[in-house]
Amino acid sequence: MKTKICSAILALMALPFAAQSGAVGINTTTPQATLDINGNLKIRQAPTAASTTGYQILAVNQNTGGDFEVSRLNPQLIADLATQGGTTGVAASVYSARKTAGVTLVSATVFPTGFRSVNFVNAERTVGSTAVFSDADNTYTVPSTGVYAIGFSFRYGTGLQATLLANSPGVGIVRTRNTTSTVIDSRPFSGANLVVLNLTISEGSVNSLYPLQAGDKISFGLTGSTLLDATILGTSTSSFYIYKVSN
């Protein structure tokens, strides 16, 4: 029995083990925390929690110096990180705006022929960060590559005109990538002939999923709009939303 006890003591003494000033080190003689393990940590069993309420998550801080300190992490922070919005709970890609008056259409040399963008500005946003939208060119800048849900609607005046509109105007979304602009979706206003009266239903919308790259600029506007009445444009309404749904 004495031989077994001595052998166990000698085995423990052979481990690089230190206890200094309340700090315990395993495989290190200079522990930097209350328990400092220089090696792999294995846990064979752990109970399963029914919910995250009242629990903290243990996470490893991967320091560049190799000191992988373990810290507590609130599960809500994981949810916030998943939406890429830090602690706000709003994803960095989410942005929407609504314009109810003062609509004008802006031309740019890079735009495809016949397209002019609506003069949205950050002050008209309903949700989102000002960092992803530029008042200088009325564009949304894609923060990260992935698939985005985009919706855009426009109503010209009251939404119903007593004559057919020239140039067949409609709504459109333009993507500018590396100074090249492309209409990625569009839809013309609808015309209807009611026996003796030609009418244009002068409102439309587009919404779908679009693959985009980081740095793409998105413009929302009208196609075939060169002959629209400026006075009616001023009383028009328009809105859009955009957010990332997948990598």
CSV table of C-alpha atoms in Angstrom, one decimal:
chain,number,residue,atom,x,y,z
A,1,MET,CA,0.0,0.0,0.0
A,2,LYS,CA,2.8,2.4,0.9
A,3,THR,CA,4.5,1.7,-2.4
A,4,LYS,CA,1.3,2.6,-4.3
A,5,ILE,CA,0.9,5.9,-2.4
A,6,CYS,CA,4.5,6.8,-3.0
A,7,SER,CA,4.2,6.1,-6.7
A,8,ALA,CA,1.1,8.3,-6.9
A,9,ILE,CA,2.9,11.1,-5.2
A,10,LEU,CA,5.9,10.8,-7.5
A,11,ALA,CA,3.6,10.8,-10.5
A,12,LEU,CA,1.9,14.1,-9.4
A,13,MET,CA,5.3,15.6,-8.7
A,14,ALA,CA,6.3,14.8,-12.2
A,15,LEU,CA,3.6,17.1,-13.7
A,16,PRO,CA,4.6,20.7,-14.5
A,17,PHE,CA,2.3,22.0,-11.8
A,18,ALA,CA,2.5,25.3,-10.0
A,19,ALA,CA,0.5,27.1,-7.4
A,20,GLN,CA,1.6,30.6,-6.7
A,21,SER,CA,-0.3,33.4,-5.0
A,22,GLY,CA,-3.6,31.6,-5.5
A,23,ALA,CA,-2.9,30.8,-9.2
A,24,VAL,CA,-2.7,27.2,-10.4
A,25,GLY,CA,-0.9,26.2,-13.5
A,26,ILE,CA,-1.1,22.9,-15.4
A,27,ASN,CA,1.8,22.3,-17.8
A,28,THR,CA,3.1,25.8,-16.9
A,29,THR,CA,5.2,27.1,-14.0
A,30,THR,CA,4.1,30.7,-14.5
A,31,PRO,CA,0.3,30.7,-14.4
A,32,GLN,CA,-1.3,33.9,-15.6
A,33,ALA,CA,-4.8,33.3,-14.1
A,34,THR,CA,-6.4,31.5,-11.2
A,35,LEU,CA,-6.3,28.4,-13.3
A,36,ASP,CA,-4.0,28.4,-16.3
A,37,ILE,CA,-4.0,25.3,-18.5
A,38,ASN,CA,-1.2,25.1,-21.1
A,39,GLY,CA,-2.8,22.3,-23.2
A,40,ASN,CA,-6.1,20.9,-24.4
A,41,LEU,CA,-9.2,20.9,-22.3
A,42,LYS,CA,-11.7,18.0,-22.6
A,43,ILE,CA,-15.1,17.8,-20.9
A,44,ARG,CA,-16.7,14.4,-21.3
A,45,GLN,CA,-20.2,15.2,-20.1
A,46,ALA,CA,-22.3,18.4,-19.6
A,47,PRO,CA,-26.0,18.9,-18.8
A,48,THR,CA,-28.2,20.3,-21.5
A,49,ALA,CA,-30.0,23.5,-20.8
A,50,ALA,CA,-33.7,23.9,-21.8
A,51,SER,CA,-33.3,27.5,-22.8
A,52,THR,CA,-30.7,30.3,-22.7
A,53,THR,CA,-32.5,32.2,-19.9
A,54,GLY,CA,-30.2,32.7,-17.0
A,55,TYR,CA,-27.2,31.2,-18.8
A,56,GLN,CA,-24.0,32.6,-20.1
A,57,ILE,CA,-21.9,31.1,-22.9
A,58,LEU,CA,-18.2,30.4,-22.5
A,59,ALA,CA,-16.1,31.8,-25.4
A,60,VAL,CA,-12.4,31.8,-26.1
A,61,ASN,CA,-10.8,35.1,-26.9
A,62,GLN,CA,-8.3,34.2,-29.6
A,63,ASN,CA,-5.5,36.6,-28.8
A,64,THR,CA,-2.7,37.0,-31.3
A,65,GLY,CA,-0.2,36.1,-28.6
A,66,GLY,CA,-1.7,32.7,-28.1
A,67,ASP,CA,-3.2,33.5,-24.7
A,68,PHE,CA,-6.7,32.1,-25.4
A,69,GLU,CA,-8.6,33.5,-22.3
A,70,VAL,CA,-12.1,32.2,-21.7
A,71,SER,CA,-14.8,34.7,-21.0
A,72,ARG,CA,-18.5,34.7,-20.3
A,73,LEU,CA,-20.7,35.8,-23.3
A,74,ASN,CA,-24.4,36.8,-23.1
A,75,PRO,CA,-26.3,34.6,-25.6
A,76,GLN,CA,-28.1,37.8,-26.9
A,77,LEU,CA,-24.8,39.0,-28.2
A,78,ILE,CA,-24.6,36.0,-30.4
A,79,ALA,CA,-28.0,36.9,-31.9
A,80,ASP,CA,-26.9,40.5,-32.4
A,81,LEU,CA,-23.7,39.4,-34.1
A,82,ALA,CA,-25.7,37.1,-36.4
A,83,THR,CA,-27.6,40.1,-37.7
A,84,GLN,CA,-24.4,42.0,-38.2
A,85,GLY,CA,-25.7,44.9,-36.2
A,86,GLY,CA,-23.6,44.8,-33.1
A,87,THR,CA,-25.7,45.5,-30.0
A,88,THR,CA,-28.5,47.3,-31.9
A,89,GLY,CA,-30.3,44.1,-33.0
A,90,VAL,CA,-30.6,45.7,-36.5
A,91,ALA,CA,-28.6,44.1,-39.3
A,92,ALA,CA,-26.0,46.4,-40.9
A,93,SER,CA,-27.5,45.7,-44.3
A,94,VAL,CA,-31.1,46.7,-43.4
A,95,TYR,CA,-32.3,50.0,-44.8
A,96,SER,CA,-35.6,51.5,-45.9
A,97,ALA,CA,-36.8,54.9,-46.8
A,98,ARG,CA,-40.0,56.6,-47.8
A,99,LYS,CA,-40.5,59.8,-49.8
A,100,THR,CA,-43.9,61.5,-49.5
A,101,ALA,CA,-43.2,64.8,-51.2
A,102,GLY,CA,-40.6,66.7,-53.1
A,103,VAL,CA,-39.8,63.9,-55.6
A,104,THR,CA,-37.4,64.8,-58.3
A,105,LEU,CA,-35.5,62.5,-60.7
A,106,VAL,CA,-31.7,62.6,-60.9
A,107,SER,CA,-29.7,61.9,-64.0
A,108,ALA,CA,-26.2,60.5,-64.1
A,109,THR,CA,-23.8,59.7,-66.9
A,110,VAL,CA,-23.3,56.1,-65.7
A,111,PHE,CA,-27.0,55.3,-65.7
A,112,PRO,CA,-28.5,53.2,-68.6
A,113,THR,CA,-30.4,55.2,-71.2
A,114,GLY,CA,-33.8,56.4,-69.9
A,115,PHE,CA,-33.2,55.7,-66.2
A,116,ARG,CA,-33.3,58.5,-63.6
A,117,SER,CA,-33.1,57.9,-59.9
A,118,VAL,CA,-35.4,59.2,-57.1
A,119,ASN,CA,-33.7,61.8,-54.9
A,120,PHE,CA,-33.9,59.8,-51.7
A,121,VAL,CA,-31.9,61.1,-48.7
A,122,ASN,CA,-30.9,59.7,-45.3
A,123,ALA,CA,-33.4,62.0,-43.6
A,124,GLU,CA,-36.2,60.0,-45.1
A,125,ARG,CA,-35.1,56.6,-43.9
A,126,THR,CA,-37.5,54.6,-41.7
A,127,VAL,CA,-34.9,52.1,-40.5
A,128,GLY,CA,-31.2,51.5,-41.0
A,129,SER,CA,-27.7,53.1,-40.6
A,130,THR,CA,-26.8,56.3,-42.4
A,131,ALA,CA,-23.5,54.7,-43.3
A,132,VAL,CA,-24.9,52.5,-46.1
A,133,PHE,CA,-26.7,55.3,-47.9
A,134,SER,CA,-25.2,58.4,-49.6
A,135,ASP,CA,-27.1,61.7,-50.1
A,136,ALA,CA,-24.4,62.7,-52.6
A,137,ASP,CA,-25.7,60.3,-55.3
A,138,ASN,CA,-28.8,58.9,-53.7
A,139,THR,CA,-27.5,55.3,-53.6
A,140,TYR,CA,-27.4,52.4,-51.2
A,141,THR,CA,-23.9,50.8,-50.9
A,142,VAL,CA,-23.9,47.0,-50.4
A,143,PRO,CA,-21.9,46.3,-47.2
A,144,SER,CA,-21.1,42.6,-47.8
A,145,THR,CA,-21.4,40.1,-50.6
A,146,GLY,CA,-24.5,37.9,-50.6
A,147,VAL,CA,-28.2,37.6,-51.6
A,148,TYR,CA,-30.4,40.7,-50.8
A,149,ALA,CA,-34.1,41.2,-50.7
A,150,ILE,CA,-35.1,44.4,-52.4
A,151,GLY,CA,-38.4,46.1,-52.8
A,152,PHE,CA,-39.2,49.4,-54.6
A,153,SER,CA,-42.5,51.2,-55.3
A,154,PHE,CA,-43.4,54.5,-56.9
A,155,ARG,CA,-46.7,56.3,-57.4
A,156,TYR,CA,-46.8,59.1,-60.0
A,157,GLY,CA,-49.2,61.8,-58.7
A,158,THR,CA,-52.5,60.2,-57.7
A,159,GLY,CA,-51.5,56.9,-59.4
A,160,LEU,CA,-54.0,57.3,-62.2
A,161,GLN,CA,-53.6,59.5,-65.3
A,162,ALA,CA,-56.4,60.3,-67.8
A,163,THR,CA,-54.0,59.9,-70.8
A,164,LEU,CA,-51.5,57.3,-71.8
A,165,LEU,CA,-48.1,58.4,-70.8
A,166,ALA,CA,-45.5,58.8,-73.5
A,167,ASN,CA,-42.2,56.8,-73.3
A,168,SER,CA,-43.9,54.0,-71.4
A,169,PRO,CA,-42.4,54.9,-68.0
A,170,GLY,CA,-42.0,52.4,-65.1
A,171,VAL,CA,-40.1,51.6,-62.0
A,172,GLY,CA,-36.5,50.3,-62.1
A,173,ILE,CA,-33.6,49.2,-59.9
A,174,VAL,CA,-30.1,49.9,-61.1
A,175,ARG,CA,-26.8,48.3,-59.8
A,176,THR,CA,-23.6,50.2,-60.4
A,177,ARG,CA,-20.5,48.0,-60.1
A,178,ASN,CA,-17.0,49.3,-61.0
A,179,THR,CA,-18.6,52.3,-62.8
A,180,THR,CA,-20.8,50.1,-65.0
A,181,SER,CA,-24.5,50.5,-64.4
A,182,THR,CA,-27.1,47.8,-65.1
A,183,VAL,CA,-30.9,47.6,-64.7
A,184,ILE,CA,-31.3,44.5,-62.6
A,185,ASP,CA,-35.1,44.7,-62.5
A,186,SER,CA,-37.9,46.9,-63.9
A,187,ARG,CA,-41.6,47.0,-64.6
A,188,PRO,CA,-43.6,49.5,-66.7
A,189,PHE,CA,-46.6,51.4,-65.5
A,190,SER,CA,-49.8,49.7,-66.7
A,191,GLY,CA,-52.0,51.1,-69.5
A,192,ALA,CA,-55.7,50.3,-69.8
A,193,ASN,CA,-58.3,51.2,-72.4
A,194,LEU,CA,-61.8,51.7,-70.9
A,195,VAL,CA,-63.9,52.1,-74.1
A,196,VAL,CA,-63.7,55.9,-74.6
A,197,LEU,CA,-61.0,56.7,-72.1
A,198,ASN,CA,-57.3,55.8,-72.2
A,199,LEU,CA,-55.9,55.6,-68.7
A,200,THR,CA,-52.4,54.9,-67.3
A,201,ILE,CA,-52.2,53.3,-63.9
A,202,SER,CA,-49.1,55.3,-63.1
A,203,GLU,CA,-47.7,53.3,-60.2
A,204,GLY,CA,-45.7,50.2,-59.9
A,205,SER,CA,-43.4,48.1,-57.8
A,206,VAL,CA,-40.7,45.5,-58.0
A,207,ASN,CA,-39.5,43.1,-55.3
A,208,SER,CA,-37.3,40.0,-55.5
A,209,LEU,CA,-34.0,38.5,-54.4
A,210,TYR,CA,-30.7,39.7,-56.0
A,211,PRO,CA,-27.1,38.5,-55.7
A,212,LEU,CA,-24.9,41.5,-55.0
A,213,GLN,CA,-21.3,42.2,-54.2
A,214,ALA,CA,-19.7,44.3,-51.5
A,215,GLY,CA,-19.4,47.9,-52.8
A,216,ASP,CA,-22.2,47.7,-55.3
A,217,LYS,CA,-24.3,50.9,-55.5
A,218,ILE,CA,-28.0,50.5,-55.8
A,219,SER,CA,-30.2,53.2,-57.2
A,220,PHE,CA,-34.0,53.4,-57.2
A,221,GLY,CA,-35.8,55.3,-60.0
A,222,LEU,CA,-37.9,55.3,-63.1
A,223,THR,CA,-37.3,54.1,-66.7
A,224,GLY,CA,-38.6,56.0,-69.7
A,225,SER,CA,-39.3,59.0,-67.5
A,226,THR,CA,-38.0,61.9,-69.6
A,227,LEU,CA,-41.5,63.3,-70.4
A,228,LEU,CA,-43.1,63.2,-67.0
A,229,ASP,CA,-44.6,66.4,-65.6
A,230,ALA,CA,-42.3,68.0,-62.9
A,231,THR,CA,-45.4,69.3,-61.0
A,232,ILE,CA,-46.9,65.9,-60.7
A,233,LEU,CA,-43.6,64.4,-59.8
A,234,GLY,CA,-43.4,66.7,-56.9
A,235,THR,CA,-46.6,65.2,-55.4
A,236,SER,CA,-45.6,61.6,-56.0
A,237,THR,CA,-44.6,59.1,-53.4
A,238,SER,CA,-42.0,56.4,-53.3
A,239,SER,CA,-40.4,53.9,-51.0
A,240,PHE,CA,-37.8,51.1,-50.9
A,241,TYR,CA,-36.3,48.5,-48.6
A,242,ILE,CA,-33.2,46.3,-48.8
A,243,TYR,CA,-31.6,43.8,-46.5
A,244,LYS,CA,-29.3,40.8,-46.8
A,245,VAL,CA,-30.9,37.3,-46.5
A,246,SER,CA,-28.0,35.0,-47.3
A,247,ASN,CA,-24.3,34.7,-48.0
